[in-house]
Structures are given as structure tokens and as C-alpha cells.
Amino acid sequence: MSMRFTTILLIAIICLGGLQTAVEMDPSSPATVFLIPCSEYYTTHEPISIDSDQDFVDNGFSGNGSLNSPYIIEGLNITSSIFMGSAISVRDTYAHFVIRDCYILSAYIGILVVDAASGTGSIENNTCLSSSGDGGGISVGMDNCTISRNRCMNWGQGIHLNDASRCLISSNNISDSTYQGINIRYSDNNTISGNRILNSSQHGLLFVGTSSFNVAYNNTFIENGNVAMYNIDGERTGNLISQGYDEGSNNVWHDIETETGNLWSDYSGNGSYAIDGPANNVDLYPIKYQPFQDNSDTIITIILIASISALAVILVLIGYRRLNK
């Protein structure tokens, strides 16, 4: 077998292996499959601590910190085993920045952003895994932040917002949280949409404290609430009946314009969906989750993509062999 033929064969195998990350559909759909990228695809890096705009420069990250050319932290494989530590932390900055496409394994916090200037931060398409089942996957305390298309698995809380306003939390996949899926604390006017929240020990999404005027819609809640009683901050307890919790004010669990609610795996299909907590809130337009139909659609999609890719590889190899006869 010639060297050129061997090279083409290796490329074909890599292309087929790329299916692991290629099949990622709309997270707003319960049919979504999130496949975890292999850590080998990333560049190994030590934990990152940014405490000023100059730290972006000193660490050699691309960009200049402007709106059109933000500093970019991307493509890194970071492991942190420090208690109360984080794999990536950004504090007290004014420059624009993006954290994207990173693979994180941490014992306490995956990505931490605190006291950055309003509207300067974006956290996109990261895989955050917990090695302890504690802490938070993505923890944010800044205004106008975008948190989208991330995967957070096995944390105490998948995404944690504290004293943050006008943030967008969208199209994330949160699974196997040992406490809660998405925790919105003392935060106002945030939008939570298109997220898939699966198998949290307690609630999938909750609004805590004085959180107000937040909107949650088109999220998919699957089998959250695997305990009989909820416990909020060790102070407020009650029977866990719903996958959502609300103790704030004027929070809305549907899109007002389209009258679109959320998908709930325990919704009976009749009437509104009650939300736990003293706010006595409801999802006025809940959607019944249909797991069996969605799973079959997902399997068909994966098989179709794999078949087309395999056929393309075979045709390339046949054509190459004919040209070299």
C-alpha cells in the first residue's frame, strides 16, 4: 500500500471519528444529543487566572480587547484539582473576552467570571466536567453576559448566576447535577431559553432570593428532582413536586409574545404546570415531553449521517485505486 493511499485512509478514519462531535442538534429540542468531545482534541494548559486586562496580554491570548476583536481563550484542556479553585477565572476586567471550545475537568468551579464590565463576556461551547460532584460548572457574577452551547456535567450546580442582570443563558446542556441544574440568585431581567436540563438531584431551574423579571421558555426539563424534599441554602425546605422553583417576583415561565412554555417530562398534558416555591408561579403554556418519538428521530439522524460519511469515504478510496491502476 502506497504512502499516499495510507494517508487518504487515515484522513477518512479521522473524518468518521469526527462524528463524535458533529452530531449536535438544536438544544431546545428534547431530541438533542450532546456528545462529549475527547480531551485529546485540545491543547493542555494550566489553570488560568485573569485579574486585570493586562493578564490577557501577558498570557498571550489573541485579540485586543475591543468589541470587534475580543481576547479569546479557546481550544484548551484544563484540569484543576484545587479546592475552591477554578480552571478559568476572570475578575475585575474591562476588556471584551470570549471563552470558547475548552475542555475542563475541575474539582470545584469550571469557569468563573466575577465583576467584569457589563456586556464584555461570552462563554460558548465549552465542556465542563466535575471530578467531585460539587461546586459550579459555570459561575457568573456580571451583567449582560452570554452563556451558550456549553455542556456541564456532574456539578453541584451546572450554571450559577449571582447578582447578574440581563444575561442570556441559552442552548446549554446541563446533566447529573448533584444539587440543581441552573441556579439564578438575586439576579434580574435574565433570559433562560433553549436549555436541556437532565437528572438534577433537586430542581432543574430555580429563581432564588429577590430574583425578578426573569424569563424562562423553551427549556427541556427531564427527570429532575430525584429526592422527596428540596433544601434551599440549608434554610428553606419543602416537598419537591415540580422540576422548577421560584421564590422571586414577576418571573415568567413562558415567552410572552409566542406563548411558548417549557417542556416537562412530568407534565400530564392538561392545564398549567405548577412551580415549587413561595412565588406560587406556573408555566402557563407547558409542553409535554415525548421521549420515545424524539429518541427514535435522533437514532435515525445519527445512522443517516454515519451512512453518508461511510459511503463518501468508500467512493473516495475506490476512485483513488482506479486512478493508480
Short mmCIF file of C-alpha atoms in Angstrom, two decimals:
data_model
loop_
_atom_site.label_atom_id
_atom_site.label_comp_id
_atom_site.label_asym_id
_atom_site.label_seq_id
_atom_site.Cartn_x
_atom_site.Cartn_y
_atom_site.Cartn_z
CA MET A 1 0.00 0.00 0.00
CA SER A 2 1.49 3.36 -1.06
CA MET A 3 2.17 6.20 1.33
CA ARG A 4 -0.41 8.43 -0.40
CA PHE A 5 -3.11 5.75 -0.13
CA THR A 6 -2.29 5.24 3.56
CA THR A 7 -2.58 8.99 4.15
CA ILE A 8 -6.01 9.16 2.50
CA LEU A 9 -7.20 6.18 4.53
CA LEU A 10 -6.10 7.83 7.76
CA ILE A 11 -7.90 11.04 6.80
CA ALA A 12 -11.05 9.04 6.10
CA ILE A 13 -10.87 7.37 9.52
CA ILE A 14 -10.43 10.74 11.20
CA CYS A 15 -13.45 12.10 9.34
CA LEU A 16 -15.56 9.21 10.58
CA GLY A 17 -14.26 9.76 14.09
CA GLY A 18 -15.31 13.37 13.80
CA LEU A 19 -18.92 12.23 14.01
CA GLN A 20 -18.41 12.20 17.75
CA THR A 21 -18.61 15.97 17.81
CA ALA A 22 -20.53 16.63 14.60
CA VAL A 23 -23.90 15.31 15.79
CA GLU A 24 -25.11 18.13 18.00
CA MET A 25 -28.62 19.26 17.23
CA ASP A 26 -30.79 22.09 18.49
CA PRO A 27 -30.65 22.04 22.32
CA SER A 28 -34.17 23.43 22.50
CA SER A 29 -35.43 20.11 21.20
CA PRO A 30 -35.78 17.11 23.51
CA ALA A 31 -34.29 15.07 20.67
CA THR A 32 -30.93 16.74 21.18
CA VAL A 33 -27.88 14.51 21.55
CA PHE A 34 -24.81 16.09 23.12
CA LEU A 35 -21.69 14.04 22.52
CA ILE A 36 -18.69 14.91 24.66
CA PRO A 37 -15.58 15.80 22.64
CA CYS A 38 -12.40 13.92 23.51
CA SER A 39 -9.94 15.91 25.61
CA GLU A 40 -7.16 14.94 23.17
CA TYR A 41 -8.58 17.43 20.66
CA TYR A 42 -7.42 20.33 22.85
CA THR A 43 -4.13 21.90 23.92
CA THR A 44 -3.19 21.06 27.51
CA HIS A 45 -2.93 24.18 29.66
CA GLU A 46 -2.60 25.00 33.34
CA PRO A 47 -5.47 26.79 35.16
CA ILE A 48 -5.92 30.39 34.05
CA SER A 49 -6.44 33.36 36.38
CA ILE A 50 -7.20 36.74 34.80
CA ASP A 51 -7.33 39.59 37.34
CA SER A 52 -6.84 42.57 35.01
CA ASP A 53 -6.93 43.42 31.31
CA GLN A 54 -3.14 43.16 31.20
CA ASP A 55 -3.33 39.50 32.18
CA PHE A 56 -4.96 38.71 28.82
CA VAL A 57 -1.90 40.18 27.11
CA ASP A 58 0.61 38.55 29.45
CA ASN A 59 -0.96 35.14 28.80
CA GLY A 60 -0.66 35.63 25.05
CA PHE A 61 -4.36 35.40 24.17
CA SER A 62 -5.30 36.73 20.74
CA GLY A 63 -7.34 39.91 20.27
CA ASN A 64 -7.03 43.43 21.61
CA GLY A 65 -9.99 43.54 24.00
CA SER A 66 -12.28 45.62 21.79
CA LEU A 67 -15.85 44.70 20.87
CA ASN A 68 -14.77 43.66 17.38
CA SER A 69 -11.58 41.92 18.50
CA PRO A 70 -12.11 40.43 21.96
CA TYR A 71 -9.45 38.47 23.78
CA ILE A 72 -10.09 34.80 23.04
CA ILE A 73 -9.43 31.87 25.35
CA GLU A 74 -10.11 28.76 23.27
CA GLY A 75 -9.20 25.19 22.48
CA LEU A 76 -7.63 24.41 25.86
CA ASN A 77 -7.72 21.27 28.01
CA ILE A 78 -7.53 22.40 31.64
CA THR A 79 -7.59 20.31 34.81
CA SER A 80 -7.93 21.89 38.26
CA SER A 81 -7.90 19.90 41.49
CA ILE A 82 -7.62 22.85 43.90
CA PHE A 83 -10.43 23.11 46.46
CA MET A 84 -12.33 26.39 45.98
CA GLY A 85 -10.29 26.91 42.82
CA SER A 86 -11.38 27.20 39.20
CA ALA A 87 -10.00 26.10 35.86
CA ILE A 88 -10.58 29.53 34.29
CA SER A 89 -11.31 32.68 36.30
CA VAL A 90 -11.81 36.24 35.05
CA ARG A 91 -12.16 39.09 37.57
CA ASP A 92 -12.20 42.88 37.57
CA THR A 93 -11.72 43.34 33.83
CA TYR A 94 -12.99 45.93 31.35
CA ALA A 95 -11.86 44.36 28.07
CA HIS A 96 -14.12 42.22 25.89
CA PHE A 97 -13.35 38.50 26.01
CA VAL A 98 -14.64 35.14 24.81
CA ILE A 99 -14.11 31.76 26.48
CA ARG A 100 -14.94 29.04 23.98
CA ASP A 101 -14.29 25.48 22.88
CA CYS A 102 -12.40 24.50 26.04
CA TYR A 103 -12.42 21.12 27.79
CA ILE A 104 -12.43 21.49 31.58
CA LEU A 105 -12.15 19.00 34.42
CA SER A 106 -12.30 20.68 37.82
CA ALA A 107 -12.94 19.77 41.44
CA TYR A 108 -14.82 22.93 42.37
CA ILE A 109 -15.51 25.53 39.65
CA GLY A 110 -15.08 25.17 35.92
CA ILE A 111 -15.38 28.76 34.63
CA LEU A 112 -15.72 31.73 36.99
CA VAL A 113 -16.43 35.30 35.83
CA VAL A 114 -16.91 37.97 38.51
CA ASP A 115 -17.05 41.78 38.37
CA ALA A 116 -16.18 42.06 34.69
CA ALA A 117 -17.57 45.13 32.93
CA SER A 118 -21.13 44.83 31.67
CA GLY A 119 -21.52 43.28 28.23
CA THR A 120 -17.89 42.27 27.80
CA GLY A 121 -18.02 38.50 28.35
CA SER A 122 -19.18 35.49 26.36
CA ILE A 123 -18.86 31.81 27.37
CA GLU A 124 -19.52 29.49 24.44
CA ASN A 125 -19.36 25.80 23.55
CA ASN A 126 -17.24 24.60 26.46
CA THR A 127 -17.30 21.15 28.04
CA CYS A 128 -17.14 21.39 31.83
CA LEU A 129 -16.87 18.19 33.87
CA SER A 130 -16.71 17.92 37.66
CA SER A 131 -14.34 15.49 39.33
CA SER A 132 -16.03 15.88 42.73
CA GLY A 133 -19.76 16.28 42.12
CA ASP A 134 -19.59 19.64 43.89
CA GLY A 135 -19.26 23.34 43.03
CA GLY A 136 -20.41 25.01 39.82
CA GLY A 137 -19.68 24.32 36.18
CA ILE A 138 -20.08 27.94 35.06
CA SER A 139 -20.43 30.63 37.73
CA VAL A 140 -21.09 34.22 36.65
CA GLY A 141 -21.44 37.49 38.56
CA MET A 142 -21.52 40.13 35.80
CA ASP A 143 -24.19 41.87 33.72
CA ASN A 144 -25.01 41.30 30.05
CA CYS A 145 -23.09 38.05 29.75
CA THR A 146 -23.85 35.37 27.16
CA ILE A 147 -23.63 31.72 28.23
CA SER A 148 -24.46 29.45 25.31
CA ARG A 149 -23.98 25.94 23.92
CA ASN A 150 -21.98 24.67 26.89
CA ARG A 151 -22.07 21.19 28.41
CA CYS A 152 -21.92 20.95 32.22
CA MET A 153 -21.98 17.53 33.85
CA ASN A 154 -21.93 16.23 37.43
CA TRP A 155 -21.63 19.59 39.23
CA GLY A 156 -23.40 20.71 42.36
CA GLN A 157 -24.96 23.33 40.07
CA GLY A 158 -24.42 23.29 36.33
CA ILE A 159 -24.78 27.07 35.83
CA HIS A 160 -24.82 29.56 38.70
CA LEU A 161 -25.78 33.23 38.25
CA ASN A 162 -25.30 35.54 41.23
CA ASP A 163 -26.05 39.28 41.25
CA ALA A 164 -26.16 39.38 37.46
CA SER A 165 -28.66 41.10 35.18
CA ARG A 166 -29.65 40.98 31.51
CA CYS A 167 -27.71 37.80 30.80
CA LEU A 168 -28.63 35.26 28.14
CA ILE A 169 -28.39 31.59 29.11
CA SER A 170 -29.25 29.58 26.02
CA SER A 171 -28.78 26.22 24.33
CA ASN A 172 -26.76 24.67 27.16
CA ASN A 173 -26.86 21.03 28.21
CA ILE A 174 -26.88 20.51 31.99
CA SER A 175 -26.89 16.95 33.30
CA ASP A 176 -26.49 14.96 36.52
CA SER A 177 -26.22 17.95 38.86
CA THR A 178 -25.96 16.76 42.46
CA TYR A 179 -27.90 19.81 43.67
CA GLN A 180 -29.57 21.98 41.00
CA GLY A 181 -29.30 22.45 37.25
CA ILE A 182 -29.40 26.24 36.76
CA ASN A 183 -29.47 28.50 39.83
CA ILE A 184 -30.41 32.17 39.34
CA ARG A 185 -29.68 34.08 42.56
CA TYR A 186 -30.51 37.72 43.29
CA SER A 187 -30.43 38.38 39.56
CA ASP A 188 -32.91 40.27 37.38
CA ASN A 189 -34.04 40.53 33.75
CA ASN A 190 -32.23 37.42 32.53
CA THR A 191 -33.38 35.15 29.71
CA ILE A 192 -33.09 31.38 30.08
CA SER A 193 -34.11 29.60 26.87
CA GLY A 194 -33.43 26.52 24.79
CA ASN A 195 -31.51 24.69 27.53
CA ARG A 196 -31.70 20.96 28.19
CA ILE A 197 -31.60 20.14 31.91
CA LEU A 198 -31.46 16.49 32.84
CA ASN A 199 -31.35 14.44 36.04
CA SER A 200 -30.63 17.13 38.63
CA SER A 201 -30.97 15.87 42.19
CA GLN A 202 -33.26 18.78 43.09
CA HIS A 203 -34.77 21.41 40.78
CA GLY A 204 -33.70 21.87 37.17
CA LEU A 205 -34.09 25.67 37.27
CA LEU A 206 -34.73 27.97 40.19
CA PHE A 207 -35.01 31.68 40.95
CA VAL A 208 -33.66 32.40 44.43
CA GLY A 209 -33.93 35.43 46.72
CA THR A 210 -35.09 38.67 45.16
CA SER A 211 -34.56 37.50 41.57
CA SER A 212 -37.19 39.23 39.45
CA PHE A 213 -38.38 39.83 35.88
CA ASN A 214 -36.53 36.78 34.55
CA VAL A 215 -37.96 34.82 31.62
CA ALA A 216 -37.64 31.05 31.10
CA TYR A 217 -39.06 29.39 27.99
CA ASN A 218 -38.42 26.59 25.51
CA ASN A 219 -36.24 24.74 28.01
CA THR A 220 -36.43 20.95 28.28
CA PHE A 221 -36.62 19.51 31.80
CA ILE A 222 -36.10 15.75 32.04
CA GLU A 223 -36.31 13.75 35.27
CA ASN A 224 -35.08 16.49 37.61
CA GLY A 225 -35.99 16.21 41.29
CA ASN A 226 -34.88 12.79 42.46
CA VAL A 227 -35.38 13.49 46.17
CA ALA A 228 -38.54 13.89 48.25
CA MET A 229 -37.61 17.23 49.85
CA TYR A 230 -35.82 20.27 48.47
CA ASN A 231 -33.37 22.33 50.50
CA ILE A 232 -32.53 25.91 49.51
CA ASP A 233 -29.32 27.18 51.14
CA GLY A 234 -29.95 24.97 54.16
CA GLU A 235 -32.72 27.36 55.22
CA ARG A 236 -35.86 26.68 53.17
CA THR A 237 -37.23 23.21 52.70
CA GLY A 238 -40.37 21.70 51.27
CA ASN A 239 -41.85 18.83 49.33
CA LEU A 240 -40.27 18.61 45.91
CA ILE A 241 -43.16 18.38 43.46
CA SER A 242 -42.02 20.37 40.43
CA GLN A 243 -38.82 20.50 38.36
CA GLY A 244 -38.76 24.30 38.77
CA TYR A 245 -38.58 26.57 41.82
CA ASP A 246 -39.37 30.28 42.24
CA GLU A 247 -39.19 32.49 45.31
CA GLY A 248 -38.64 35.76 43.46
CA SER A 249 -41.15 38.15 41.90
CA ASN A 250 -42.50 38.81 38.41
CA ASN A 251 -40.60 35.93 36.86
CA VAL A 252 -42.26 34.41 33.80
CA TRP A 253 -42.03 30.75 32.81
CA HIS A 254 -43.05 31.25 29.16
CA ASP A 255 -42.38 33.53 26.22
CA ILE A 256 -44.99 36.28 26.35
CA GLU A 257 -45.07 37.01 22.61
CA THR A 258 -45.26 33.45 21.31
CA GLU A 259 -46.97 31.94 24.37
CA THR A 260 -44.35 29.18 24.39
CA GLY A 261 -43.64 27.48 27.69
CA ASN A 262 -41.17 24.76 28.60
CA LEU A 263 -41.04 21.01 28.03
CA TRP A 264 -41.52 18.98 31.22
CA SER A 265 -41.04 15.22 31.45
CA ASP A 266 -43.60 15.02 34.29
CA TYR A 267 -46.27 17.21 32.70
CA SER A 268 -49.58 15.38 32.30
CA GLY A 269 -50.65 17.35 29.25
CA ASN A 270 -53.53 19.14 30.97
CA GLY A 271 -53.60 22.73 32.21
CA SER A 272 -50.68 24.76 33.51
CA TYR A 273 -47.54 23.41 35.19
CA ALA A 274 -47.07 24.39 38.85
CA ILE A 275 -43.68 25.68 40.01
CA ASP A 276 -42.43 24.96 43.54
CA GLY A 277 -41.65 27.86 45.88
CA PRO A 278 -43.36 30.77 47.67
CA ALA A 279 -43.87 32.75 44.45
CA ASN A 280 -46.67 30.28 43.60
CA ASN A 281 -45.79 30.63 39.93
CA VAL A 282 -46.84 28.47 36.98
CA ASP A 283 -45.83 27.73 33.41
CA LEU A 284 -49.00 28.80 31.59
CA TYR A 285 -48.06 27.09 28.32
CA PRO A 286 -46.23 23.88 29.24
CA ILE A 287 -45.33 21.30 26.61
CA LYS A 288 -45.49 17.58 27.18
CA TYR A 289 -42.18 15.85 26.66
CA GLN A 290 -42.26 12.92 24.19
CA PRO A 291 -39.11 10.85 24.82
CA PHE A 292 -39.74 7.78 22.67
CA GLN A 293 -40.54 9.61 19.44
CA ASP A 294 -37.63 12.01 19.96
CA ASN A 295 -35.12 9.25 20.66
CA SER A 296 -36.08 7.39 17.51
CA ASP A 297 -35.62 10.54 15.43
CA THR A 298 -32.19 11.01 16.97
CA ILE A 299 -31.09 7.46 16.18
CA ILE A 300 -32.26 7.79 12.58
CA THR A 301 -30.34 11.06 12.20
CA ILE A 302 -27.12 9.55 13.58
CA ILE A 303 -27.40 6.47 11.35
CA LEU A 304 -28.07 8.64 8.29
CA ILE A 305 -25.04 10.87 8.91
CA ALA A 306 -22.80 7.86 9.58
CA SER A 307 -24.00 6.07 6.44
CA ILE A 308 -23.45 9.07 4.18
CA SER A 309 -19.97 9.64 5.63
CA ALA A 310 -19.01 5.98 5.22
CA LEU A 311 -20.27 5.94 1.62
CA ALA A 312 -18.28 9.07 0.80
CA VAL A 313 -15.11 7.51 2.21
CA ILE A 314 -15.62 4.31 0.20
CA LEU A 315 -16.16 6.24 -3.04
CA VAL A 316 -13.00 8.28 -2.48
CA LEU A 317 -10.93 5.15 -1.88
CA ILE A 318 -12.37 3.35 -4.93
CA GLY A 319 -11.68 6.36 -7.14
CA TYR A 320 -8.13 6.61 -5.90
CA ARG A 321 -7.43 2.92 -6.54
CA ARG A 322 -8.74 3.19 -10.10
CA LEU A 323 -6.56 6.19 -10.85
CA ASN A 324 -3.47 4.30 -9.72
CA LYS A 325 -4.05 1.07 -11.66
#
